[in-house]
Amino acid sequence: MITNGYCTVIRADDDGNYKIAGTYPCMWQETEGYEVKKYGEENADKAAIWIPDLTADVKKHDYIIRGELSDVSEFDPDTALTVMSAAKHDYGSEDMRHIEIGAR
């Protein structure tokens, strides 16, 4: 699978502390935008992310950012996207297997 960068997955524990779950090569396609609602403007950023590593530790409600993050103290949840779906596609040849992530 062709990748165009790296992504870092961050998970919050039960106490609200953040930890880095992993950094993986990925194909990242992002759309940045805003939706106008009756009550004002709402952020409509979203991304489709493909990770060619089936062992990647990604779960729904994790945070994901584009790029590599070496220290969790640099993490800002306001700039991260939230994983809304993570589907493992483990069929076909080794080159086809991947995890598909929908983030918002």
Coordinates of N, CA and C in Angstrom, one line a residue:
M1 N 0.8 -1.2 0.0 CA 0.0 0.0 0.0 C 0.9 1.2 0.0
I2 N 0.5 2.2 -0.8 CA 1.2 3.5 -0.9 C 0.8 4.3 0.3
T3 N 1.8 4.9 1.0 CA 1.5 5.8 2.1 C 2.1 7.2 1.9
N4 N 1.4 8.2 2.4 CA 1.9 9.6 2.2 C 2.3 10.2 3.5
G5 N 2.5 9.5 4.6 CA 2.9 10.1 5.8 C 2.8 9.1 7.0
Y6 N 2.8 9.7 8.2 CA 2.6 8.9 9.4 C 1.5 9.5 10.2
C7 N 0.9 8.7 11.1 CA -0.2 9.1 12.0 C 0.2 8.6 13.4
T8 N -0.3 9.3 14.4 CA -0.1 8.9 15.8 C -1.4 8.8 16.4
V9 N -1.6 7.6 17.1 CA -2.9 7.3 17.8 C -2.7 7.6 19.2
I10 N -3.6 8.4 19.8 CA -3.5 8.7 21.3 C -4.8 8.2 21.9
R11 N -4.6 7.6 23.1 CA -5.7 7.0 23.8 C -5.8 7.6 25.2
A12 N -7.0 7.9 25.7 CA -7.2 8.4 27.0 C -7.5 7.2 27.9
D13 N -6.9 7.2 29.1 CA -7.3 6.1 30.1 C -8.4 6.5 30.9
D14 N -8.8 5.7 31.9 CA -10.0 6.0 32.7 C -9.8 7.2 33.6
D15 N -8.6 7.6 33.9 CA -8.3 8.8 34.7 C -8.2 10.0 33.9
G16 N -8.4 9.9 32.5 CA -8.3 11.1 31.7 C -6.9 11.5 31.3
N17 N -5.9 10.6 31.5 CA -4.5 10.8 31.1 C -4.4 10.2 29.7
Y18 N -3.5 10.9 28.9 CA -3.3 10.4 27.5 C -2.0 9.6 27.4
K19 N -2.1 8.6 26.5 CA -0.9 7.9 26.2 C -0.8 7.6 24.7
I20 N 0.4 7.5 24.1 CA 0.5 7.2 22.7 C 0.3 5.7 22.5
A21 N -0.7 5.4 21.7 CA -0.9 3.9 21.4 C 0.0 3.4 20.3
G22 N 0.4 4.3 19.4 CA 1.3 3.9 18.4 C 1.4 5.0 17.3
T23 N 2.5 4.9 16.5 CA 2.7 5.7 15.3 C 2.9 4.8 14.2
Y24 N 2.2 5.0 13.1 CA 2.1 4.1 12.0 C 2.2 4.9 10.6
P25 N 2.8 4.2 9.6 CA 2.7 4.8 8.3 C 1.3 4.7 7.8
C26 N 0.8 5.7 7.0 CA -0.6 5.7 6.6 C -0.8 6.4 5.3
M27 N -1.9 6.2 4.7 CA -2.4 7.0 3.6 C -3.5 7.9 4.2
W28 N -3.3 9.2 4.2 CA -4.2 10.2 4.9 C -4.8 11.1 3.8
Q29 N -6.2 11.1 3.8 CA -6.9 12.0 2.9 C -7.9 12.8 3.8
E30 N -7.7 14.1 3.8 CA -8.4 14.9 4.8 C -9.2 16.0 4.0
T31 N -10.4 16.3 4.6 CA -11.2 17.4 4.1 C -11.4 18.3 5.3
E32 N -11.0 19.6 5.0 CA -11.2 20.6 6.1 C -12.4 21.5 5.7
G33 N -13.3 21.8 6.6 CA -14.4 22.6 6.3 C -15.2 23.0 7.5
Y34 N -16.2 23.8 7.3 CA -17.2 24.2 8.4 C -18.6 24.1 7.8
E35 N -19.5 23.7 8.7 CA -20.9 23.7 8.3 C -21.6 24.8 9.0
V36 N -22.5 25.5 8.3 CA -23.3 26.5 8.9 C -24.6 26.0 9.4
K37 N -24.9 26.1 10.7 CA -26.1 25.6 11.4 C -26.9 26.8 11.8
K38 N -28.1 26.6 12.3 CA -29.0 27.6 12.8 C -28.3 28.4 14.0
Y39 N -27.6 27.6 14.8 CA -27.0 28.2 16.0 C -25.6 28.6 15.8
G40 N -25.1 28.5 14.6 CA -23.7 29.0 14.3 C -22.9 28.1 13.4
E41 N -21.6 28.3 13.5 CA -20.7 27.5 12.6 C -20.2 26.3 13.4
E42 N -20.1 25.2 12.7 CA -19.6 23.9 13.3 C -18.5 23.3 12.5
N43 N -17.4 22.9 13.2 CA -16.3 22.3 12.5 C -16.7 21.0 11.8
A44 N -16.3 20.8 10.5 CA -16.7 19.6 9.7 C -15.5 18.9 9.2
D45 N -14.4 19.1 9.8 CA -13.1 18.4 9.4 C -13.4 16.9 9.5
K46 N -12.9 16.2 8.5 CA -12.9 14.7 8.6 C -11.8 14.2 7.7
A47 N -11.4 12.9 8.0 CA -10.3 12.3 7.3 C -10.6 10.8 7.1
A48 N -10.2 10.3 6.0 CA -10.1 8.8 5.7 C -8.7 8.4 5.8
I49 N -8.4 7.4 6.6 CA -7.0 7.0 6.8 C -6.9 5.5 6.7
W50 N -5.9 5.1 5.9 CA -5.6 3.7 5.7 C -4.2 3.4 6.3
I51 N -4.2 2.4 7.2 CA -2.9 1.9 7.8 C -2.6 0.5 7.3
P52 N -1.5 0.3 6.6 CA -1.2 -1.0 6.1 C -0.7 -2.0 7.1
D53 N -0.9 -1.8 8.4 CA -0.4 -2.7 9.4 C -1.6 -3.2 10.2
L54 N -1.9 -4.5 10.1 CA -3.1 -5.1 10.7 C -2.9 -5.2 12.3
T55 N -1.7 -5.0 12.7 CA -1.5 -5.1 14.2 C -1.6 -3.7 14.8
A56 N -1.9 -2.7 14.1 CA -2.0 -1.3 14.6 C -3.1 -1.3 15.7
D57 N -2.8 -0.6 16.8 CA -3.8 -0.6 17.9 C -4.6 0.7 17.8
V58 N -5.7 0.6 17.1 CA -6.7 1.7 16.9 C -8.0 1.3 17.3
K59 N -8.7 2.1 18.1 CA -10.1 1.8 18.5 C -11.0 3.0 18.4
K60 N -12.2 2.8 18.3 CA -13.2 3.9 18.2 C -13.0 4.8 19.4
H61 N -13.1 6.1 19.2 CA -13.0 7.1 20.2 C -11.6 7.4 20.6
D62 N -10.6 6.8 20.0 CA -9.2 7.2 20.1 C -9.0 8.6 19.4
Y63 N -7.9 9.3 19.7 CA -7.6 10.5 19.0 C -6.5 10.1 18.0
I64 N -6.5 10.8 16.8 CA -5.5 10.5 15.8 C -5.0 11.9 15.2
I65 N -3.7 12.0 15.0 CA -3.2 13.2 14.4 C -2.3 12.8 13.3
R66 N -2.1 13.7 12.4 CA -1.2 13.4 11.2 C 0.2 13.8 11.7
G67 N 1.1 12.9 11.4 CA 2.5 13.1 11.8 C 2.9 12.3 13.0
E68 N 4.2 12.4 13.3 CA 4.7 11.6 14.4 C 4.8 12.5 15.7
L69 N 4.4 12.0 16.8 CA 4.4 12.7 18.1 C 5.3 11.8 19.0
S70 N 6.4 12.4 19.5 CA 7.3 11.6 20.3 C 7.0 11.7 21.8
D71 N 6.3 12.8 22.2 CA 6.0 13.1 23.6 C 4.6 13.4 23.8
V72 N 3.9 12.7 24.6 CA 2.4 12.9 24.8 C 2.1 14.3 25.4
S73 N 3.1 14.9 26.1 CA 2.9 16.2 26.6 C 2.7 17.3 25.5
E74 N 3.1 17.0 24.3 CA 2.9 17.9 23.2 C 1.5 17.8 22.6
F75 N 0.7 16.8 23.0 CA -0.6 16.5 22.5 C -1.7 17.5 22.9
D76 N -2.4 18.0 21.9 CA -3.5 19.0 22.2 C -4.8 18.3 21.6
P77 N -5.8 17.9 22.4 CA -6.9 17.2 21.9 C -7.8 18.1 21.0
D78 N -7.7 19.4 21.1 CA -8.5 20.3 20.3 C -8.0 20.3 18.8
T79 N -6.8 19.9 18.6 CA -6.3 19.8 17.2 C -6.3 18.4 16.6
A80 N -6.7 17.5 17.4 CA -6.8 16.1 16.9 C -8.2 15.7 16.4
L81 N -8.2 14.7 15.5 CA -9.5 14.1 15.1 C -9.8 12.9 16.0
T82 N -11.1 12.6 16.1 CA -11.5 11.5 16.9 C -11.9 10.3 15.9
V83 N -11.4 9.1 16.2 CA -11.7 7.9 15.4 C -13.1 7.6 15.6
M84 N -13.9 7.6 14.5 CA -15.3 7.2 14.5 C -15.5 5.8 14.1
S85 N -14.6 5.2 13.3 CA -14.7 3.8 12.9 C -13.3 3.3 12.5
A86 N -13.1 2.1 12.8 CA -11.9 1.4 12.5 C -12.2 0.0 12.0
A87 N -12.0 -0.3 10.7 CA -12.4 -1.5 10.1 C -11.1 -2.3 9.6
K88 N -11.0 -3.5 10.1 CA -9.8 -4.3 9.7 C -10.2 -5.1 8.4
H89 N -9.4 -4.9 7.3 CA -9.6 -5.6 6.1 C -8.5 -6.6 5.9
D90 N -8.7 -7.8 6.3 CA -7.6 -8.8 6.4 C -7.7 -9.9 5.3
Y91 N -8.2 -9.5 4.1 CA -8.4 -10.4 3.0 C -7.4 -10.1 1.9
G92 N -7.2 -11.0 1.0 CA -6.4 -10.8 -0.2 C -4.9 -11.0 0.2
S93 N -4.0 -10.5 -0.7 CA -2.6 -10.6 -0.5 C -2.1 -9.7 0.6
E94 N -0.9 -9.9 1.0 CA -0.3 -9.1 2.1 C -0.3 -7.6 1.8
D95 N -0.1 -7.3 0.5 CA -0.1 -5.9 0.1 C -1.5 -5.2 0.1
M96 N -2.6 -6.0 0.2 CA -3.9 -5.5 0.2 C -4.4 -5.3 1.6
R97 N -3.9 -6.0 2.6 CA -4.4 -6.0 3.9 C -4.2 -4.6 4.6
H98 N -5.2 -4.1 5.3 CA -5.1 -2.8 5.9 C -6.2 -2.5 6.9
I99 N -6.0 -1.5 7.7 CA -7.1 -1.0 8.6 C -7.6 0.4 8.0
E100 N -8.9 0.5 7.9 CA -9.5 1.7 7.3 C -10.1 2.5 8.5
I101 N -9.8 3.7 8.6 CA -10.2 4.6 9.7 C -11.0 5.7 9.2
G102 N -12.1 6.0 9.8 CA -12.9 7.2 9.6 C -12.8 8.1 10.8
A103 N -12.3 9.3 10.6 CA -12.1 10.2 11.7 C -12.8 11.5 11.5
R104 N -13.2 12.2 12.6 CA -13.9 13.5 12.5 C -13.4 14.4 13.6

